[in-house]
Each structure stands twice: as C-alpha cells, then as structure tokens.
XYZ file of N, CA, C and O in Angstrom:
464
model
N -60.835 26.544 -0.220
C -60.836 27.339 0.627
C -62.835 27.977 0.798
O -63.390 28.828 -0.156
N -62.801 28.189 2.095
C -64.647 28.487 2.547
C -64.052 29.585 3.443
O -63.724 29.575 4.494
N -64.833 30.851 2.866
C -64.364 32.088 4.074
C -65.596 32.618 4.957
O -66.752 32.690 4.322
N -65.116 32.648 5.768
C -66.325 32.938 6.638
C -65.871 33.497 7.880
O -65.285 33.804 8.267
N -67.056 34.621 8.628
C -66.564 35.198 10.048
C -66.887 34.144 10.854
O -67.534 33.353 10.884
N -65.685 35.013 12.579
C -66.243 34.280 13.541
C -67.539 33.726 13.571
O -68.810 35.185 13.698
N -68.017 33.226 14.316
C -69.310 32.914 14.684
C -70.312 32.559 14.082
O -71.607 32.342 14.079
N -69.835 32.678 12.637
C -71.219 32.431 11.415
C -71.074 31.007 11.334
O -70.304 29.914 11.520
N -72.681 30.498 11.207
C -72.962 29.056 10.893
C -72.097 28.634 9.751
O -72.216 29.334 8.685
N -71.587 27.745 9.831
C -71.199 27.178 8.864
C -71.849 25.537 8.333
O -71.572 24.526 9.471
N -72.215 25.649 7.563
C -73.280 24.022 6.476
C -72.532 23.394 6.020
O -71.867 24.059 4.858
N -72.524 22.010 6.305
C -71.898 21.103 5.421
C -72.763 19.923 4.846
O -74.094 19.861 6.107
N -72.445 19.226 3.809
C -73.867 18.340 3.627
C -72.986 17.357 2.672
O -71.540 17.688 2.087
N -72.751 16.287 3.381
C -71.682 14.894 2.624
C -72.678 14.148 1.898
O -73.720 14.221 2.611
N -72.135 13.631 1.121
C -73.050 13.041 -0.120
C -72.809 11.830 -0.629
O -71.500 11.710 -1.173
N -73.491 10.151 -0.390
C -72.714 8.809 -0.673
C -72.993 8.847 -2.539
O -74.260 8.849 -2.274
N -72.116 8.754 -2.839
C -72.326 8.341 -4.801
C -72.379 7.098 -4.679
O -71.265 6.289 -4.884
N -73.479 6.594 -4.760
C -73.397 5.107 -4.934
C -74.958 4.186 -5.780
O -75.792 4.929 -5.879
N -74.504 3.360 -6.845
C -75.936 2.925 -7.516
C -76.540 2.033 -6.246
O -77.396 1.371 -7.260
N -75.989 1.752 -5.100
C -76.451 0.749 -3.939
C -77.546 1.847 -3.211
O -76.919 2.682 -2.597
N -78.866 1.953 -3.283
C -79.804 2.558 -2.509
C -79.585 2.474 -1.001
O -80.469 3.488 -0.790
N -79.525 0.625 -0.697
C -79.313 0.921 0.607
C -78.351 1.076 1.502
O -77.471 0.243 2.345
N -78.060 2.054 1.278
C -76.682 2.485 2.188
C -77.106 3.625 2.938
O -77.678 4.385 2.662
N -76.214 3.685 4.311
C -76.879 4.696 5.324
C -74.997 5.441 5.038
O -74.202 4.810 5.433
N -75.168 7.053 5.660
C -74.080 7.493 6.027
C -74.124 8.015 7.128
O -75.234 8.639 7.821
N -73.132 8.036 7.640
C -73.052 8.439 9.534
C -71.720 9.356 9.817
O -70.823 9.030 8.964
N -71.725 10.245 10.247
C -71.091 11.174 10.522
C -70.039 10.743 11.814
O -70.948 10.540 13.257
N -69.191 10.082 11.968
C -68.577 9.342 12.936
C -67.422 10.869 13.645
O -67.801 10.942 14.903
N -66.638 11.357 13.340
C -65.960 12.190 13.862
C -65.642 13.217 12.710
O -65.284 12.927 11.376
N -65.425 14.363 13.499
C -64.689 15.806 12.422
C -63.890 16.526 13.542
O -64.590 16.554 14.689
N -62.960 16.643 13.129
C -61.978 17.250 13.888
C -61.532 18.652 13.215
O -61.071 18.644 11.844
N -61.152 19.856 13.655
C -60.593 21.329 13.053
C -58.631 21.117 13.971
O -58.759 21.047 15.007
N -58.418 21.722 12.514
C -57.307 22.055 12.874
C -56.581 23.228 12.732
O -56.929 23.360 11.758
N -55.426 23.774 13.169
C -54.744 24.928 13.022
C -53.663 24.724 11.597
O -53.245 25.845 10.902
N -53.290 23.809 11.081
C -52.750 22.963 10.270
C -53.054 21.771 9.445
O -53.951 21.332 10.232
N -52.988 21.733 8.266
C -53.489 20.822 7.416
C -52.904 19.564 7.490
O -53.230 18.193 7.185
N -51.712 19.201 8.445
C -51.110 17.928 8.518
C -51.195 17.257 9.759
O -50.620 16.542 9.711
N -51.648 18.241 10.702
C -51.995 17.419 12.290
C -53.121 17.426 12.657
O -53.703 18.674 13.397
N -53.736 15.974 12.619
C -55.211 16.476 13.563
C -55.428 15.581 14.669
O -56.121 15.002 15.009
N -54.272 15.670 15.519
C -53.999 14.765 16.939
C -53.993 15.789 17.735
O -54.289 15.399 19.057
N -52.929 16.922 17.973
C -52.639 17.819 18.828
C -53.148 18.970 18.170
O -52.996 19.762 17.322
N -53.085 19.478 19.287
C -53.972 21.322 19.489
C -54.799 21.252 18.117
O -54.952 22.038 17.434
N -56.180 20.338 18.400
C -56.887 20.282 17.861
C -58.549 20.512 18.545
O -58.124 20.786 19.664
N -59.371 20.610 17.643
C -60.683 21.049 18.611
C -61.669 19.754 17.706
O -62.022 19.995 16.417
N -62.518 18.970 18.580
C -63.529 17.842 18.434
C -64.526 18.819 18.275
O -64.911 19.445 19.127
N -65.282 18.439 17.066
C -66.443 18.827 16.636
C -67.427 17.458 17.159
O -68.068 18.119 17.918
N -66.911 16.464 16.530
C -67.679 15.426 16.600
C -66.423 14.059 16.706
O -65.691 14.529 16.148
N -67.161 13.277 17.817
C -66.173 12.359 17.730
C -66.749 11.088 18.435
O -67.289 11.030 19.438
N -66.282 9.899 17.826
C -66.796 8.754 18.061
C -68.721 8.827 18.247
O -68.947 8.128 18.753
N -69.154 9.567 17.373
C -70.162 9.998 17.243
C -71.093 10.974 18.556
O -72.016 10.932 18.439
N -70.308 11.489 19.886
C -70.917 11.949 20.171
C -69.874 13.538 20.007
O -69.126 14.006 20.221
N -71.130 14.518 20.222
C -71.058 15.761 20.062
C -70.374 16.478 21.324
O -70.327 16.438 22.119
N -69.111 17.046 20.602
C -67.936 17.522 21.644
C -68.343 19.098 21.450
O -67.916 20.323 21.857
N -68.748 19.764 20.782
C -69.239 21.463 20.327
C -70.453 21.506 20.331
O -71.129 20.983 19.435
N -70.823 22.728 21.203
C -72.016 22.841 21.393
C -72.752 23.764 20.281
O -73.997 23.698 20.302
N -72.266 23.888 19.467
C -72.792 24.791 18.463
C -72.818 23.685 17.163
O -74.180 24.151 16.102
N -72.887 22.522 16.960
C -73.399 21.578 16.216
C -74.625 21.144 16.336
O -75.138 21.019 17.493
N -74.920 21.058 14.904
C -76.115 20.539 15.021
C -76.491 19.627 13.988
O -76.029 19.916 12.771
N -77.266 18.764 13.719
C -77.968 18.088 12.449
C -78.936 18.585 11.861
O -79.877 18.958 12.291
N -79.322 18.565 10.578
C -80.137 18.861 9.830
C -80.987 17.675 9.404
O -80.508 16.642 9.202
N -82.287 17.800 8.898
C -83.305 16.396 7.981
C -82.621 16.404 6.886
O -81.974 17.492 5.999
N -82.309 15.180 6.239
C -81.853 14.878 5.261
C -82.910 13.704 4.586
O -83.546 12.694 5.105
N -83.417 14.315 3.336
C -84.598 13.303 2.682
C -83.393 11.542 1.844
O -84.559 11.191 1.739
N -82.737 11.511 2.314
C -81.816 10.618 1.793
C -81.049 10.005 2.736
O -80.203 10.736 3.371
N -81.071 8.550 3.390
C -80.098 7.936 3.965
C -78.388 8.039 3.609
O -77.725 7.689 4.453
N -78.111 8.503 2.433
C -77.021 8.401 1.712
C -76.019 9.891 2.048
O -75.722 10.255 1.178
N -77.072 11.178 2.593
C -76.511 12.190 2.839
C -76.529 12.883 3.940
O -77.769 12.682 4.856
N -75.770 13.285 4.834
C -75.923 13.815 6.064
C -75.807 15.162 5.718
O -74.796 15.675 4.960
N -76.486 15.743 6.966
C -76.147 17.255 6.692
C -75.467 17.755 8.038
O -76.752 17.717 8.944
N -75.063 19.143 8.678
C -75.033 19.463 9.970
C -74.256 20.846 9.913
O -73.963 21.660 8.860
N -73.977 21.783 10.721
C -73.849 22.639 11.141
C -72.991 22.676 12.308
O -73.310 22.451 12.991
N -71.769 24.026 12.278
C -71.605 24.375 13.705
C -70.781 25.801 13.128
O -70.445 26.171 12.003
N -70.489 26.195 14.533
C -70.338 28.126 14.199
C -68.650 27.922 13.993
O -68.129 27.290 14.670
N -68.561 29.066 12.961
C -67.189 29.578 12.701
C -66.030 29.826 13.853
O -67.207 30.503 14.541
N -64.802 29.272 14.378
C -64.092 29.837 15.522
C -62.806 29.863 14.905
O -62.209 29.605 13.793
N -61.828 30.591 15.697
C -60.620 30.582 15.321
C -59.779 30.052 16.795
O -60.414 30.124 17.805
N -58.262 29.663 16.065
C -57.580 28.911 17.465
C -57.121 29.957 18.223
O -56.894 30.726 18.033
N -56.408 29.499 19.374
C -55.347 30.533 19.905
C -54.307 30.693 19.415
O -53.941 30.417 18.246
N -54.223 32.139 19.785
C -52.975 32.773 18.393
C -53.345 33.387 17.580
O -52.525 33.117 16.413
N -54.414 33.183 17.054
C -55.589 33.864 16.147
C -54.890 34.031 14.757
O -54.579 34.018 13.957
N -54.896 32.280 15.196
C -54.760 31.489 13.421
C -55.836 31.697 12.400
O -56.703 31.555 13.259
N -55.473 32.309 11.230
C -56.914 32.474 10.763
C -57.190 31.622 9.499
O -58.727 31.596 8.885
N -56.862 30.648 9.698
C -57.015 29.494 9.134
C -57.413 28.376 9.763
O -56.642 27.913 11.103
N -58.763 27.622 9.481
C -59.050 26.272 10.194
C -59.126 25.071 9.116
O -59.689 25.277 8.507
N -58.500 24.020 9.428
C -59.093 22.691 8.569
C -59.678 21.677 9.156
O -59.645 21.954 10.456
N -60.671 21.330 8.502
C -61.417 20.557 8.860
C -61.529 19.185 8.566
O -61.176 18.819 7.398
N -61.269 18.202 9.116
C -61.341 16.553 8.662
C -62.173 15.807 9.423
O -62.565 15.754 10.405
N -63.045 15.124 8.544
C -64.518 14.176 9.121
C -64.064 12.681 8.578
O -63.734 12.644 7.643
N -64.681 12.265 9.369
C -64.543 10.642 9.083
C -66.204 10.059 9.206
O -67.003 10.537 9.867
N -66.355 9.461 8.276
C -67.947 9.339 7.838
C -67.886 7.962 7.783
O -66.764 7.215 6.905
N -68.876 7.322 8.056
C -69.071 5.644 8.079
C -70.145 5.211 7.084
O -71.569 5.739 6.972
N -70.370 4.238 6.178
C -70.973 3.828 5.082
C -71.483 2.409 5.985
O -70.565 1.400 5.820
N -72.832 2.328 5.609
C -73.252 1.034 6.647
C -74.311 0.355 5.427
O -75.130 1.011 4.588
N -74.858 -0.541 5.656
C -76.177 -1.018 4.861
C -77.363 -0.795 5.945
O -77.415 -0.854 7.326
N -78.020 -0.056 5.098
C -79.833 -0.121 5.775
C -80.226 -1.059 6.538
O -79.961 -2.146 5.920
N -80.426 -0.006 7.700
C -81.723 -1.322 8.537
C -80.666 -2.565 9.014
O -81.243 -3.529 9.509
N -79.486 -2.398 9.008
C -78.290 -3.123 9.731
C -77.920 -2.510 11.154
O -77.140 -1.743 11.370
N -79.119 -2.961 11.936
C -78.749 -1.890 13.296
C -77.664 -2.652 14.025
O -77.834 -1.840 15.382
N -77.408 -3.145 13.887
C -75.709 -3.946 14.775
C -74.542 -2.992 14.038
O -73.435 -3.019 14.728
N -75.067 -2.294 13.094
C -73.723 -1.454 12.447
C -72.938 -0.161 13.056
O -73.924 0.151 13.888
N -72.059 0.508 12.647
C -72.026 1.081 13.603
C -72.305 2.907 13.169
O -72.817 3.323 14.090
N -73.580 2.457 11.991
C -74.444 3.555 11.880
C -75.619 3.995 12.449
O -75.729 5.012 12.992
N -76.037 2.838 13.223
C -77.103 2.977 14.081
C -76.668 2.714 15.784
O -77.716 2.828 16.693
N -75.335 2.943 16.071
C -74.823 2.977 17.436
C -75.249 4.127 18.161
O -74.904 4.462 19.225
N -74.717 5.326 17.397
C -74.555 6.712 17.873
C -73.143 6.990 18.338
O -72.314 6.536 17.832
N -73.605 7.843 19.680
C -72.629 8.025 20.576
C -72.123 7.088 20.889
O -72.516 6.105 21.992
N -70.374 6.847 20.843
C -69.873 5.349 21.547
C -69.017 6.305 22.846
O -67.663 6.558 21.940
N -68.827 5.741 23.458
C -67.960 6.097 24.238
C -66.903 4.810 24.843
O -68.169 3.667 25.194
N -65.863 4.975 24.780
C -65.023 3.883 25.328
C -64.931 3.860 26.552
O -64.523 4.625 27.465
N -65.110 2.826 26.867
C -64.765 2.396 28.182
C -63.417 2.452 28.891
O -62.444 1.942 28.021
N -63.038 3.060 29.708
C -61.423 2.765 30.372
C -60.754 1.898 31.342
O -61.839 1.340 31.832
N -59.935 1.187 30.985
C -59.539 -0.265 31.556
C -58.507 0.350 32.408
O -58.039 1.752 32.988
N -58.948 -0.481 33.599
C -58.291 -0.532 34.953
C -56.865 -0.310 34.941
O -56.392 -1.525 34.055
N -56.168 0.117 35.520
C -54.607 -0.109 35.749
C -54.321 -0.781 36.556
O -54.999 -0.986 37.797
N -53.337 -1.857 36.252
C -52.907 -3.194 37.054
C -51.476 -2.451 37.911
O -51.094 -1.400 37.585
N -51.713 -3.243 39.089
C -50.324 -2.986 40.083
C -49.070 -3.392 39.633
O -48.761 -4.294 38.599
C-alpha cells in the first residue's frame, strides 16, 4: 500500500527488465477501482486505449524507451471509500516498429451501425 492525501500527486514509474535494448514500453490503460477484484464496474478511467481520461494525468520524460513515468492526483470514490486500487495494462513493442500498438497513441474505436 501507498498512503497519500487527497489531491496529492501520485507518481508512478514502470520499467521493463529485459536483455533486449530495442523494446518500447507503452501505457495503454490504467483504471482505478474501490475494490481489488472488480475493474469493470464503478471504476474511474485514468487512461484507456492510450487516451487520457483524467485531467490530472501527465507523462514525464524517461531517459529510456523501456521505462514510462506518469502521475495523477489522488482521489477517493463516492461513499468515501478510503482505499483505491489501480490496475494498469502496459504494452511492449519493438522499437521503431511504427505499425505497433506503442506508436499508435490514443485509439478510439468506431461504433458500429445498428442494423434494423
């Protein structure tokens, strides 16, 4: 556990341990939840599909491709739940493979037309 006050900046860093120096790390999705077992309902999206959903989210410079750094402000859920759980999905890609997910950035999925 990591204890912070409300509205305090929470800084995170993810680092890929690999002998291959030509890998890139990308934060695809980070979701916060008031429970550790449910990240689909009653959640708060910080970033989803590479798209920032929380206005307090910011990325920071990283000296390495295989390291990501970011922050967001600590918050609490409705009903004053004192604990917030975080689940992040990161993607590993080959460096300079511009067709990979790591280089696509924010991906918005198009909605399908409803048939009659």
